Each structure stands twice: as C-alpha cells, then as structure tokens.
Amino acid sequence: MEDESPPSQGVSTKVLEATLLSALKMLDVGKWPIFSLCSQEELKLIRQACVFGSAGNEVLYATENDEVFVLGMNCSGCLGTGDMQSTIEPRRLDSLCGKKIACLSYGSGPHVVLATEEGEVYTWGHNAYSQLGNGTTNHGFIPCQVSTNLVNKKVIEVACGSHHSMVLTSDGEVYTWGYNNSGQVGSGSTANQPIPRRVTSCLQNKIVVNIACGQMCSMAVVENGEVYVWGYNGNGQLGLGSSGNQPTPCRIAALQGIRVQRVACGYAHTLVLTDEGQIYAWGANSYGQLEPDDHLTVAQSLKKEFDNPETADLKFLVDGKYIHVHKVLLKIRCEHFRSILSNDDEIIEMSEFSYPVYRAFLEYLYTDNIRLPPEDAIGLLDLATLYGENRLKKLCQQTIKQGICEENAIALLSAAVKYEAQDLEEFCFRFCINHLTVVTQTQGFAEMDHDLLKNFISKASRVGAFRN
C-alpha cells in the first residue's frame, strides 16, 4: 500500500471501538484492564462505557445519573479534559454530563466523534486535517458540538477514518468532513473538507441505513441492501475489482442481488453481513483476515457446525484469544478477525455465560432460531437483554413457557423478575398459583429469595390464593 497518508498508524488492529450498552442491568466492565483503575463503588454506577485508543487504554463512561467521566492515556487530548495529561483517576466531562450517549467512534489520528441520543454531534482530539468539523485546523481539547450543516438533523451513527469523519442522520443522509487526499469524503475532489457536507452524487435520493470508515475510505449501506463505497482503494478495499481511488460514491456491482445489512472496515479491508447471515470480505489479506479455515467463509463454517451438532465445538481466534463471535464482531474493528479453527481442543474462556448459551446466541444470529432447554434459556435471556436483542428475548420466553413445570417454576419466575421480562413473570406467577400446593413443596420454593418470597406471598394473597 502506498503511503499517501500523513504520519500515522492508521486504524490500529487493536482499536477497541466497542460501545457497551445496557439499560437493564449493571455493566460487567471488570474484564477491561483500564477499569482496574476504578474503585468498586465507581464500577457499580457505570451504565454505559466506550473503550477506545490504540490499545484500549482510554475510556469514556456514563453513570446511572448521566454523569460522564474519562480515564486513561490522553493521546492528543482524546480524553477531552482540556489538557494532555493522562489520568489514573476518573475525570468528569462537564460538557457531556446530562447527555445520553448513543455512539462513539475513534480515529487513529487520533480524534473522537460522539453522538447523543438527541442526535447532537461532539468532536475532539487531533485536527490538523479538519477532522473535527469545526472549520479550523486547531486541535480540540474539550468536546465541542458540531452544528454547521447539521442543525435540525438527528445523527444516529458516527464513523471515523484515520483523519476523516462521517455521520448518518435519522433521515438517511450522510455527512463527511476532514482529510480527503484519496476522495474519502466523497466530494468528487481531493481537497480537505473543513465542515460537514452532505454526500450526494448517486446517494442523493437514497436512504442510508449504515456507515463505516476504513483508514482512508468510506462505506454506506442503503435501505435496499446495496453498498456504496468511495476513497482510497490501493488494496482493493472498495470491492470494485480495481485498485484505483474513487472520489464519489460507487455501488459495488459484485454484490448485485445480495442484500447487505451491515458493513465494517478494517485498516485496509472490508466485511459485510447479509440478511441471510453470510459474510463477504475483500481487500488487504496480510494477516489472513479474508480466508479463514481453508477458505470457508464465516457463514459457511457456522452452517457446517449448526447442521451437524456432533462436530467439534466451534472456536474463533481473535487477536490470540479464543472467543465466541456475535454481532459485536461487526462493531469491533475488522482487524481483530484472524481465523476460524475447528477440531481444536483449546479451552474457550466462557466468561459468566455457559457454552450452550453462547453457542445458542451465535446460532440465533445466523438462523433466527434457538435450540436449548428452558434452564439454559434463562442464561440466553440474560445475554439477549445485554445486547438488546428483543426478538431473541421473546423466543427465550416462549422456550421457558413451554418447558415450565412444578420443579423449575420458581427458578423461572426468579429469572423473569431479574431480567424484567414482565410477560414471562406473569406467566410463571400464574403457573405457580395454579399448582400452588406442589410448587410450595419444591426445593426451589424453600430456597426462594426473601424479597421475592415476600412479594410472591403478597401478590398471591391479593388474587385469593390462600382462601379456603
């Protein structure tokens, strides 16, 4: 790849651009090394966290009362604290407190682009190429709102290249700004763009539903599943069958007839996920990121596994660690993706969930179905809640309802209360009332949580369960 960029590492293979969201339960952030700097009291208050930086050594997080704090290294002022001082103690960002954070992206320049649930956009960090969108080339040490050309626009998604930025609005419009040596802002020229401008050309009358940036290229998925690309193409990362740069959006003809749902970009390669659960990849392949497991695609390998439950457990190698792959795969930078291994006896780290739960979740993402007993469906319900998979939550509740019996009714009721599954809670409660004599003699009832028992008895009394 020719070095057409300013001095930079580009989009690092270790960038952790994951946004961990959970409105229904406390986040388990303890596995991120950066959070070892926080006290247990501080960790308990975290509702939302964004880990970023070249080695996952910077974090922005929001608490239950929408206060925003940052912690860690402070590369080029990317903590937004007004200075370049790193911090091992959480520092409050007053300019973002009270703002509900919707999404965040990190460019390796480095700079940060953030959108709130209200659709406002804030940027800070390195700005030598106007990637902050404020019309200047002055570095930004605190989050500042980007309003030019975005007034009355609600931004729902953000993406960063190494030195350019892109946002998607709720009405399906794309705006870009920043470094443009290879046409990555899609304006038709190679002049840098100091403020947000809408990307038009063949996107003029299209509704965009998803965006992504590589180091010096940009991608957009429109509502009919077509993918449009522009910018640097020296490694074929645009998927156009050539290596020439593209200054305006161009549809990927090779995906004709394939309906794409999401696109993700690495430093110099691209992945897309189709509505049939297939993944297509193209671009640079210096780390084997395009050809896992003897040239099988991810979707093919998954189908092979799911069609034959007797095969060895499926294992995924990501940056040297064996993990289970789910939708976060498309949110984390593609450079994490290395290969898929079969028939390997390495132990997979299960975290707090069992292997059947993780496997069922992965199978659901590629088949829209689940196959597991009601007891495991409880754990899957937890995972579905964590990742906001509402349809999966409904499937879990159906599985639990079909498998309820006197012996497990209390355990299922407890799970429904814990995961705020109100419909399931009412179903389990009614089952317990209808089988009250047997249920009250089970081990589960004897070991019932005190508060849950108290509420159960109170509610049962109100419906006349203890009347003669």
Short mmCIF file of C-alpha atoms in Angstrom, two decimals:
data_model
loop_
_atom_site.label_atom_id
_atom_site.label_comp_id
_atom_site.label_asym_id
_atom_site.label_seq_id
_atom_site.Cartn_x
_atom_site.Cartn_y
_atom_site.Cartn_z
CA MET A 1 0.00 0.00 0.00
CA GLU A 2 1.37 3.42 -0.93
CA ASP A 3 1.91 5.81 1.92
CA GLU A 4 -0.45 8.60 0.92
CA SER A 5 -1.48 9.45 4.45
CA PRO A 6 0.08 11.89 6.92
CA PRO A 7 2.32 10.34 9.57
CA SER A 8 0.01 7.93 11.35
CA GLN A 9 -0.56 4.40 12.48
CA GLY A 10 -3.90 4.40 10.64
CA VAL A 11 -6.74 2.44 12.18
CA SER A 12 -4.90 0.21 14.65
CA THR A 13 -5.54 -3.53 14.67
CA LYS A 14 -6.07 -3.24 18.41
CA VAL A 15 -8.56 -0.38 18.37
CA LEU A 16 -11.45 -1.38 20.60
CA GLU A 17 -14.27 0.65 19.15
CA ALA A 18 -16.89 -1.28 21.02
CA THR A 19 -19.75 0.51 22.75
CA LEU A 20 -21.01 -1.48 25.70
CA LEU A 21 -24.62 -0.60 26.32
CA SER A 22 -27.09 -1.92 28.87
CA ALA A 23 -30.08 -0.03 30.18
CA LEU A 24 -31.48 -3.03 32.06
CA LYS A 25 -28.54 -4.25 34.13
CA MET A 26 -25.24 -3.08 35.52
CA LEU A 27 -22.36 -3.42 33.09
CA ASP A 28 -19.70 -6.00 33.82
CA VAL A 29 -16.67 -3.92 32.87
CA GLY A 30 -14.23 -5.63 35.21
CA LYS A 31 -12.62 -7.63 32.40
CA TRP A 32 -11.33 -4.45 30.71
CA PRO A 33 -7.86 -3.71 32.20
CA ILE A 34 -8.49 0.05 32.09
CA PHE A 35 -11.26 -0.31 34.67
CA SER A 36 -8.85 -1.71 37.24
CA LEU A 37 -8.14 1.97 37.96
CA CYS A 38 -11.72 2.45 39.22
CA SER A 39 -12.99 1.59 42.67
CA GLN A 40 -15.75 -0.99 43.15
CA GLU A 41 -18.11 1.83 44.15
CA GLU A 42 -17.42 3.63 40.88
CA LEU A 43 -17.83 0.47 38.83
CA LYS A 44 -21.28 -0.17 40.30
CA LEU A 45 -22.52 3.18 38.98
CA ILE A 46 -21.44 2.65 35.36
CA ARG A 47 -24.37 2.37 32.93
CA GLN A 48 -22.56 2.83 29.62
CA ALA A 49 -18.91 2.65 28.58
CA CYS A 50 -16.87 3.29 25.43
CA VAL A 51 -13.35 1.85 25.41
CA PHE A 52 -11.06 3.23 22.71
CA GLY A 53 -7.44 4.17 21.98
CA SER A 54 -4.65 2.33 20.20
CA ALA A 55 -4.55 -0.34 22.90
CA GLY A 56 -7.89 0.04 24.64
CA ASN A 57 -6.21 2.35 27.18
CA GLU A 58 -8.73 5.18 27.13
CA VAL A 59 -12.33 5.05 28.28
CA LEU A 60 -15.35 7.33 28.42
CA TYR A 61 -18.23 6.18 30.57
CA ALA A 62 -21.60 7.39 31.80
CA THR A 63 -23.12 6.71 35.21
CA GLU A 64 -26.70 5.93 36.14
CA ASN A 65 -27.43 9.64 36.63
CA ASP A 66 -25.87 10.54 33.23
CA GLU A 67 -22.65 11.98 34.55
CA VAL A 68 -19.77 11.41 32.09
CA PHE A 69 -16.19 10.56 33.11
CA VAL A 70 -12.96 9.72 31.28
CA LEU A 71 -9.90 7.75 32.35
CA GLY A 72 -6.55 6.59 30.99
CA MET A 73 -3.95 7.75 28.48
CA ASN A 74 -4.59 11.09 26.81
CA CYS A 75 -3.24 10.82 23.26
CA SER A 76 -3.52 14.21 21.55
CA GLY A 77 -6.16 15.28 24.04
CA CYS A 78 -8.60 12.47 23.22
CA LEU A 79 -9.89 12.33 26.79
CA GLY A 80 -11.44 15.75 26.23
CA THR A 81 -10.35 17.11 29.61
CA GLY A 82 -8.89 20.36 28.25
CA ASP A 83 -5.27 19.25 28.56
CA MET A 84 -2.92 16.45 27.52
CA GLN A 85 -2.50 14.94 30.97
CA SER A 86 -3.19 11.24 31.37
CA THR A 87 -5.19 10.29 34.45
CA ILE A 88 -5.47 7.23 36.65
CA GLU A 89 -8.49 8.72 38.40
CA PRO A 90 -11.83 9.33 36.67
CA ARG A 91 -12.26 12.92 35.50
CA ARG A 92 -15.66 14.39 34.86
CA LEU A 93 -16.55 15.87 31.46
CA ASP A 94 -19.00 18.62 32.36
CA SER A 95 -19.78 19.40 28.70
CA LEU A 96 -21.24 15.89 28.22
CA CYS A 97 -22.89 15.38 31.60
CA GLY A 98 -26.63 15.02 31.23
CA LYS A 99 -26.23 13.95 27.62
CA LYS A 100 -27.28 10.40 26.85
CA ILE A 101 -24.55 8.93 24.65
CA ALA A 102 -25.75 6.97 21.62
CA CYS A 103 -22.49 6.09 19.83
CA LEU A 104 -18.80 6.92 19.68
CA SER A 105 -16.06 6.37 17.10
CA TYR A 106 -12.30 6.75 17.39
CA GLY A 107 -9.99 7.73 14.54
CA SER A 108 -6.33 6.86 14.85
CA GLY A 109 -5.23 10.43 14.06
CA PRO A 110 -6.32 10.39 16.87
CA HIS A 111 -9.71 12.07 17.22
CA VAL A 112 -13.13 11.21 18.65
CA VAL A 113 -16.63 11.70 17.25
CA LEU A 114 -19.62 11.17 19.56
CA ALA A 115 -23.38 11.39 19.06
CA THR A 116 -26.01 11.75 21.75
CA GLU A 117 -29.47 10.22 21.79
CA GLU A 118 -30.79 13.65 20.89
CA GLY A 119 -28.74 13.48 17.69
CA GLU A 120 -26.13 16.09 18.62
CA VAL A 121 -22.53 15.55 17.49
CA TYR A 122 -19.44 16.33 19.57
CA THR A 123 -15.81 16.04 18.45
CA TRP A 124 -12.36 16.49 20.00
CA GLY A 125 -8.72 15.48 19.54
CA HIS A 126 -6.28 15.91 16.64
CA ASN A 127 -7.46 18.33 13.96
CA ALA A 128 -4.62 19.05 11.54
CA TYR A 129 -6.85 17.94 8.65
CA SER A 130 -10.14 19.45 9.92
CA GLN A 131 -11.42 16.05 11.07
CA LEU A 132 -13.24 17.75 13.96
CA GLY A 133 -15.53 19.54 11.50
CA ASN A 134 -15.33 22.96 13.14
CA GLY A 135 -13.85 24.78 10.14
CA THR A 136 -10.36 25.09 11.64
CA THR A 137 -7.20 23.01 11.97
CA ASN A 138 -6.80 23.74 15.67
CA HIS A 139 -6.65 20.73 17.96
CA GLY A 140 -9.67 20.33 20.23
CA PHE A 141 -9.00 19.53 23.87
CA ILE A 142 -12.62 19.52 25.02
CA PRO A 143 -15.78 18.12 23.35
CA CYS A 144 -17.36 20.77 21.14
CA GLN A 145 -20.65 20.44 19.31
CA VAL A 146 -20.55 20.29 15.52
CA SER A 147 -23.51 22.28 14.24
CA THR A 148 -22.59 23.56 10.78
CA ASN A 149 -24.94 21.94 8.25
CA LEU A 150 -26.22 19.60 10.98
CA VAL A 151 -28.77 21.97 12.52
CA ASN A 152 -32.16 20.27 12.79
CA LYS A 153 -30.50 16.97 11.85
CA LYS A 154 -30.56 14.00 14.23
CA VAL A 155 -27.37 11.96 13.93
CA ILE A 156 -27.83 8.26 14.70
CA GLU A 157 -24.43 6.79 13.74
CA VAL A 158 -20.83 8.02 13.57
CA ALA A 159 -17.66 6.65 11.98
CA CYS A 160 -14.01 7.74 11.83
CA GLY A 161 -11.20 7.07 9.39
CA SER A 162 -7.68 7.91 10.42
CA HIS A 163 -8.20 11.62 9.67
CA HIS A 164 -11.76 11.98 8.35
CA SER A 165 -15.21 11.69 9.89
CA MET A 166 -18.67 10.61 8.78
CA VAL A 167 -22.13 10.70 10.33
CA LEU A 168 -25.52 9.26 9.40
CA THR A 169 -28.75 11.14 10.13
CA SER A 170 -32.16 9.74 11.02
CA ASP A 171 -33.48 10.66 7.57
CA GLY A 172 -30.80 8.56 5.86
CA GLU A 173 -28.39 11.31 4.85
CA VAL A 174 -24.59 11.03 5.10
CA TYR A 175 -22.29 13.93 6.02
CA THR A 176 -18.48 13.84 5.88
CA TRP A 177 -15.53 16.10 6.63
CA GLY A 178 -11.76 16.09 7.17
CA TYR A 179 -8.78 14.69 5.25
CA ASN A 180 -9.54 13.99 1.60
CA ASN A 181 -6.31 13.10 -0.22
CA SER A 182 -7.94 9.99 -1.72
CA GLY A 183 -11.52 11.18 -2.07
CA GLN A 184 -12.64 9.67 1.24
CA VAL A 185 -15.14 12.47 1.94
CA GLY A 186 -16.88 11.72 -1.36
CA SER A 187 -16.96 15.29 -2.66
CA GLY A 188 -15.53 14.48 -6.09
CA SER A 189 -12.24 16.26 -5.38
CA THR A 190 -9.18 15.69 -3.18
CA ALA A 191 -9.43 18.97 -1.26
CA ASN A 192 -9.78 18.65 2.50
CA GLN A 193 -13.27 19.42 3.80
CA PRO A 194 -13.28 21.60 6.95
CA ILE A 195 -17.01 21.32 7.78
CA PRO A 196 -19.69 18.65 7.38
CA ARG A 197 -21.17 18.45 3.91
CA ARG A 198 -23.74 16.01 2.66
CA VAL A 199 -22.50 13.20 0.40
CA THR A 200 -24.71 13.33 -2.67
CA SER A 201 -23.79 12.03 -6.13
CA CYS A 202 -25.58 8.67 -6.52
CA LEU A 203 -26.63 8.79 -2.82
CA GLN A 204 -28.75 11.89 -3.48
CA ASN A 205 -32.06 10.03 -3.50
CA LYS A 206 -31.02 7.02 -1.42
CA ILE A 207 -31.80 6.33 2.25
CA VAL A 208 -28.65 5.15 4.02
CA VAL A 209 -29.03 2.78 6.99
CA ASN A 210 -25.42 2.02 7.99
CA ILE A 211 -21.97 3.60 7.56
CA ALA A 212 -18.33 2.66 8.18
CA CYS A 213 -14.84 4.09 7.61
CA GLY A 214 -11.53 2.44 6.83
CA GLN A 215 -8.23 4.29 7.19
CA MET A 216 -8.86 6.42 4.09
CA CYS A 217 -12.12 5.11 2.65
CA SER A 218 -15.84 5.28 3.40
CA MET A 219 -18.80 2.91 3.02
CA ALA A 220 -22.58 3.22 3.16
CA VAL A 221 -25.38 0.62 3.08
CA VAL A 222 -28.72 1.84 1.69
CA GLU A 223 -32.15 0.56 2.63
CA ASN A 224 -32.43 -1.86 -0.30
CA GLY A 225 -29.19 -3.60 0.74
CA GLU A 226 -26.87 -2.02 -1.84
CA VAL A 227 -23.37 -0.94 -0.72
CA TYR A 228 -21.73 2.28 -1.91
CA VAL A 229 -18.02 2.98 -1.44
CA TRP A 230 -15.53 5.78 -2.01
CA GLY A 231 -11.98 6.87 -1.15
CA TYR A 232 -8.63 5.06 -1.15
CA ASN A 233 -8.57 1.71 -2.93
CA GLY A 234 -4.91 0.71 -3.14
CA ASN A 235 -5.62 -2.66 -1.55
CA GLY A 236 -8.93 -3.26 -3.30
CA GLN A 237 -10.79 -2.46 -0.08
CA LEU A 238 -13.61 -0.80 -2.06
CA GLY A 239 -14.51 -4.09 -3.72
CA LEU A 240 -14.80 -2.53 -7.19
CA GLY A 241 -12.50 -5.02 -8.90
CA SER A 242 -9.72 -2.44 -9.33
CA SER A 243 -7.19 -0.56 -7.20
CA GLY A 244 -7.95 2.98 -8.33
CA ASN A 245 -9.23 5.59 -5.88
CA GLN A 246 -12.89 6.56 -6.04
CA PRO A 247 -13.72 10.28 -5.36
CA THR A 248 -17.53 9.83 -5.25
CA PRO A 249 -19.82 7.02 -4.03
CA CYS A 250 -19.93 4.00 -6.32
CA ARG A 251 -22.13 0.91 -5.95
CA ILE A 252 -20.38 -2.45 -5.53
CA ALA A 253 -21.60 -4.32 -8.59
CA ALA A 254 -20.20 -7.64 -7.37
CA LEU A 255 -22.88 -7.68 -4.66
CA GLN A 256 -25.73 -7.44 -7.17
CA GLY A 257 -28.69 -9.46 -5.89
CA ILE A 258 -27.24 -9.69 -2.36
CA ARG A 259 -28.98 -7.72 0.37
CA VAL A 260 -26.41 -6.34 2.82
CA GLN A 261 -27.40 -5.33 6.36
CA ARG A 262 -24.15 -4.01 7.81
CA VAL A 263 -20.64 -3.08 6.69
CA ALA A 264 -17.44 -2.84 8.74
CA CYS A 265 -14.00 -1.61 7.74
CA GLY A 266 -10.54 -2.52 8.96
CA TYR A 267 -7.34 -0.64 8.15
CA ALA A 268 -7.44 -1.82 4.52
CA HIS A 269 -10.11 -4.50 4.21
CA THR A 270 -13.89 -4.73 4.41
CA LEU A 271 -16.57 -7.10 5.72
CA VAL A 272 -20.30 -7.06 5.04
CA LEU A 273 -23.08 -9.06 6.69
CA THR A 274 -26.04 -10.07 4.52
CA ASP A 275 -29.65 -10.62 5.50
CA GLU A 276 -29.04 -14.37 5.14
CA GLY A 277 -26.24 -14.35 7.72
CA GLN A 278 -23.41 -14.59 5.20
CA ILE A 279 -20.22 -12.57 5.49
CA TYR A 280 -18.28 -11.35 2.46
CA ALA A 281 -14.75 -9.97 2.76
CA TRP A 282 -12.29 -8.22 0.45
CA GLY A 283 -9.20 -6.00 0.49
CA ALA A 284 -5.84 -6.50 2.21
CA ASN A 285 -5.09 -10.03 3.42
CA SER A 286 -1.64 -9.77 5.00
CA TYR A 287 -2.89 -11.34 8.25
CA GLY A 288 -5.23 -13.87 6.68
CA GLN A 289 -8.22 -11.73 7.52
CA LEU A 290 -10.07 -12.73 4.35
CA GLU A 291 -9.63 -16.52 4.18
CA PRO A 292 -10.38 -18.32 7.47
CA ASP A 293 -10.34 -22.08 7.90
CA ASP A 294 -9.33 -23.41 4.49
CA HIS A 295 -11.15 -20.69 2.53
CA LEU A 296 -14.51 -21.24 4.20
CA THR A 297 -16.43 -18.07 4.94
CA VAL A 298 -17.64 -17.46 8.47
CA ALA A 299 -21.22 -18.18 7.45
CA GLN A 300 -20.24 -21.43 5.71
CA SER A 301 -18.33 -22.61 8.77
CA LEU A 302 -21.24 -21.75 11.03
CA LYS A 303 -23.72 -23.53 8.80
CA LYS A 304 -21.49 -26.59 8.78
CA GLU A 305 -21.40 -26.56 12.57
CA PHE A 306 -25.10 -25.98 13.08
CA ASP A 307 -26.13 -28.60 10.53
CA ASN A 308 -24.06 -31.20 12.38
CA PRO A 309 -24.36 -30.82 16.18
CA GLU A 310 -21.97 -33.76 16.63
CA THR A 311 -18.99 -31.85 15.21
CA ALA A 312 -16.31 -30.40 17.44
CA ASP A 313 -17.05 -27.15 19.25
CA LEU A 314 -16.58 -24.11 17.03
CA LYS A 315 -13.68 -21.89 18.09
CA PHE A 316 -12.73 -18.43 16.90
CA LEU A 317 -9.24 -16.96 17.22
CA VAL A 318 -9.27 -13.19 17.64
CA ASP A 319 -6.00 -11.42 18.43
CA GLY A 320 -4.61 -14.57 20.00
CA LYS A 321 -7.62 -15.31 22.18
CA TYR A 322 -10.38 -17.85 21.59
CA ILE A 323 -13.76 -16.17 21.87
CA HIS A 324 -17.33 -16.56 20.68
CA VAL A 325 -18.33 -14.31 17.83
CA HIS A 326 -21.63 -12.44 17.76
CA LYS A 327 -22.81 -9.09 16.47
CA VAL A 328 -20.02 -7.29 18.29
CA LEU A 329 -17.75 -8.78 15.59
CA LEU A 330 -19.10 -6.17 13.20
CA LYS A 331 -18.77 -3.36 15.73
CA ILE A 332 -15.20 -4.10 16.71
CA ARG A 333 -12.62 -3.19 14.05
CA CYS A 334 -12.31 -5.93 11.45
CA GLU A 335 -8.59 -6.22 12.13
CA HIS A 336 -9.47 -8.28 15.20
CA PHE A 337 -10.70 -11.02 12.89
CA ARG A 338 -7.98 -13.60 12.21
CA SER A 339 -9.26 -17.11 11.57
CA ILE A 340 -11.79 -19.79 12.49
CA LEU A 341 -10.44 -23.02 13.89
CA SER A 342 -12.17 -26.41 14.01
CA ASN A 343 -11.25 -29.61 15.85
CA ASP A 344 -9.12 -27.69 18.33
CA ASP A 345 -9.01 -28.72 21.97
CA GLU A 346 -8.07 -25.30 23.32
CA ILE A 347 -10.28 -24.15 26.17
CA ILE A 348 -12.58 -21.23 25.39
CA GLU A 349 -13.00 -18.59 28.08
CA MET A 350 -16.68 -18.71 28.92
CA SER A 351 -16.94 -15.52 30.98
CA GLU A 352 -20.17 -15.53 33.02
CA PHE A 353 -22.18 -17.46 30.42
CA SER A 354 -22.08 -21.17 29.68
CA TYR A 355 -21.01 -22.53 26.31
CA PRO A 356 -24.58 -23.68 25.39
CA VAL A 357 -25.80 -20.13 25.96
CA TYR A 358 -23.09 -18.51 23.82
CA ARG A 359 -23.50 -21.13 21.11
CA ALA A 360 -27.28 -20.71 21.07
CA PHE A 361 -26.85 -16.94 20.80
CA LEU A 362 -24.46 -17.32 17.88
CA GLU A 363 -26.77 -19.81 16.18
CA TYR A 364 -29.69 -17.42 16.61
CA LEU A 365 -27.78 -14.64 14.87
CA TYR A 366 -27.31 -16.83 11.81
CA THR A 367 -30.55 -18.85 11.79
CA ASP A 368 -33.09 -16.74 13.76
CA ASN A 369 -33.92 -19.84 15.84
CA ILE A 370 -32.84 -21.23 19.19
CA ARG A 371 -32.50 -24.84 20.38
CA LEU A 372 -31.85 -25.27 24.10
CA PRO A 373 -33.65 -26.35 27.28
CA PRO A 374 -35.57 -23.78 29.37
CA GLU A 375 -32.91 -23.75 32.07
CA ASP A 376 -30.30 -22.58 29.55
CA ALA A 377 -32.84 -20.21 28.01
CA ILE A 378 -32.64 -18.25 31.25
CA GLY A 379 -28.96 -17.51 30.61
CA LEU A 380 -29.73 -16.73 26.97
CA LEU A 381 -32.41 -14.31 28.12
CA ASP A 382 -29.70 -12.54 30.14
CA LEU A 383 -27.42 -12.34 27.10
CA ALA A 384 -30.27 -11.16 24.88
CA THR A 385 -31.02 -8.41 27.37
CA LEU A 386 -27.36 -7.36 27.45
CA TYR A 387 -27.22 -6.94 23.67
CA GLY A 388 -30.72 -5.50 23.24
CA GLU A 389 -31.97 -8.43 21.12
CA ASN A 390 -35.70 -8.01 21.74
CA ARG A 391 -36.79 -10.73 19.30
CA LEU A 392 -34.43 -13.20 20.98
CA LYS A 393 -35.87 -12.24 24.35
CA LYS A 394 -39.32 -13.20 23.07
CA LEU A 395 -38.02 -16.54 21.75
CA CYS A 396 -36.38 -17.25 25.12
CA GLN A 397 -39.60 -16.51 26.94
CA GLN A 398 -41.52 -18.85 24.62
CA THR A 399 -38.98 -21.62 25.26
CA ILE A 400 -39.21 -21.09 29.01
CA LYS A 401 -43.02 -21.15 28.94
CA GLN A 402 -43.04 -24.43 27.03
CA GLY A 403 -40.65 -26.03 29.50
CA ILE A 404 -42.12 -24.84 32.79
CA CYS A 405 -43.03 -27.43 35.43
CA GLU A 406 -43.64 -27.51 39.17
CA GLU A 407 -39.96 -28.18 39.94
CA ASN A 408 -38.49 -25.28 37.97
CA ALA A 409 -41.36 -22.77 38.18
CA ILE A 410 -39.80 -20.74 41.00
CA ALA A 411 -36.41 -20.60 39.29
CA LEU A 412 -38.05 -19.40 36.09
CA LEU A 413 -40.12 -16.85 37.98
CA SER A 414 -36.95 -15.53 39.63
CA ALA A 415 -35.27 -15.19 36.24
CA ALA A 416 -38.24 -13.34 34.79
CA VAL A 417 -38.12 -10.84 37.66
CA LYS A 418 -34.35 -10.43 37.37
CA TYR A 419 -34.44 -9.71 33.62
CA GLU A 420 -37.58 -7.56 33.81
CA ALA A 421 -39.49 -9.88 31.47
CA GLN A 422 -42.94 -8.84 32.64
CA ASP A 423 -44.96 -11.12 30.37
CA LEU A 424 -42.91 -14.13 31.42
CA GLU A 425 -43.11 -13.10 35.07
CA GLU A 426 -46.90 -13.01 34.93
CA PHE A 427 -46.99 -16.39 33.16
CA CYS A 428 -44.73 -18.03 35.76
CA PHE A 429 -46.69 -16.45 38.60
CA ARG A 430 -50.00 -17.77 37.24
CA PHE A 431 -48.47 -21.23 36.79
CA CYS A 432 -47.29 -21.21 40.41
CA ILE A 433 -50.75 -20.14 41.62
CA ASN A 434 -52.44 -22.90 39.60
CA HIS A 435 -50.03 -25.51 41.02
CA LEU A 436 -49.53 -23.86 44.40
CA THR A 437 -49.62 -26.96 46.60
CA VAL A 438 -46.93 -28.81 44.65
CA VAL A 439 -44.80 -25.69 43.96
CA THR A 440 -44.63 -24.75 47.66
CA GLN A 441 -43.21 -28.20 48.44
CA THR A 442 -40.30 -27.94 45.99
CA GLN A 443 -36.67 -27.23 46.83
CA GLY A 444 -36.82 -24.08 44.71
CA PHE A 445 -39.57 -22.62 46.88
CA ALA A 446 -37.64 -23.49 50.05
CA GLU A 447 -34.57 -21.67 48.75
CA MET A 448 -36.53 -18.74 47.34
CA ASP A 449 -35.01 -15.26 47.74
CA HIS A 450 -36.51 -13.49 50.77
CA ASP A 451 -37.69 -10.39 48.88
CA LEU A 452 -39.09 -12.45 46.04
CA LEU A 453 -40.88 -14.74 48.53
CA LYS A 454 -42.35 -11.74 50.31
CA ASN A 455 -43.62 -10.25 47.05
CA PHE A 456 -44.90 -13.63 45.88
CA ILE A 457 -46.93 -14.19 49.04
CA SER A 458 -48.30 -10.66 48.94
CA LYS A 459 -49.33 -10.94 45.29
CA ALA A 460 -50.75 -14.44 45.81
CA SER A 461 -52.85 -13.16 48.71
CA ARG A 462 -54.26 -10.37 46.57
CA VAL A 463 -55.51 -12.88 44.00
CA GLY A 464 -57.06 -15.08 46.69
CA ALA A 465 -54.63 -17.98 46.50
CA PHE A 466 -54.79 -18.70 50.23
CA ARG A 467 -58.56 -18.61 50.66
CA ASN A 468 -60.29 -21.79 51.81
#
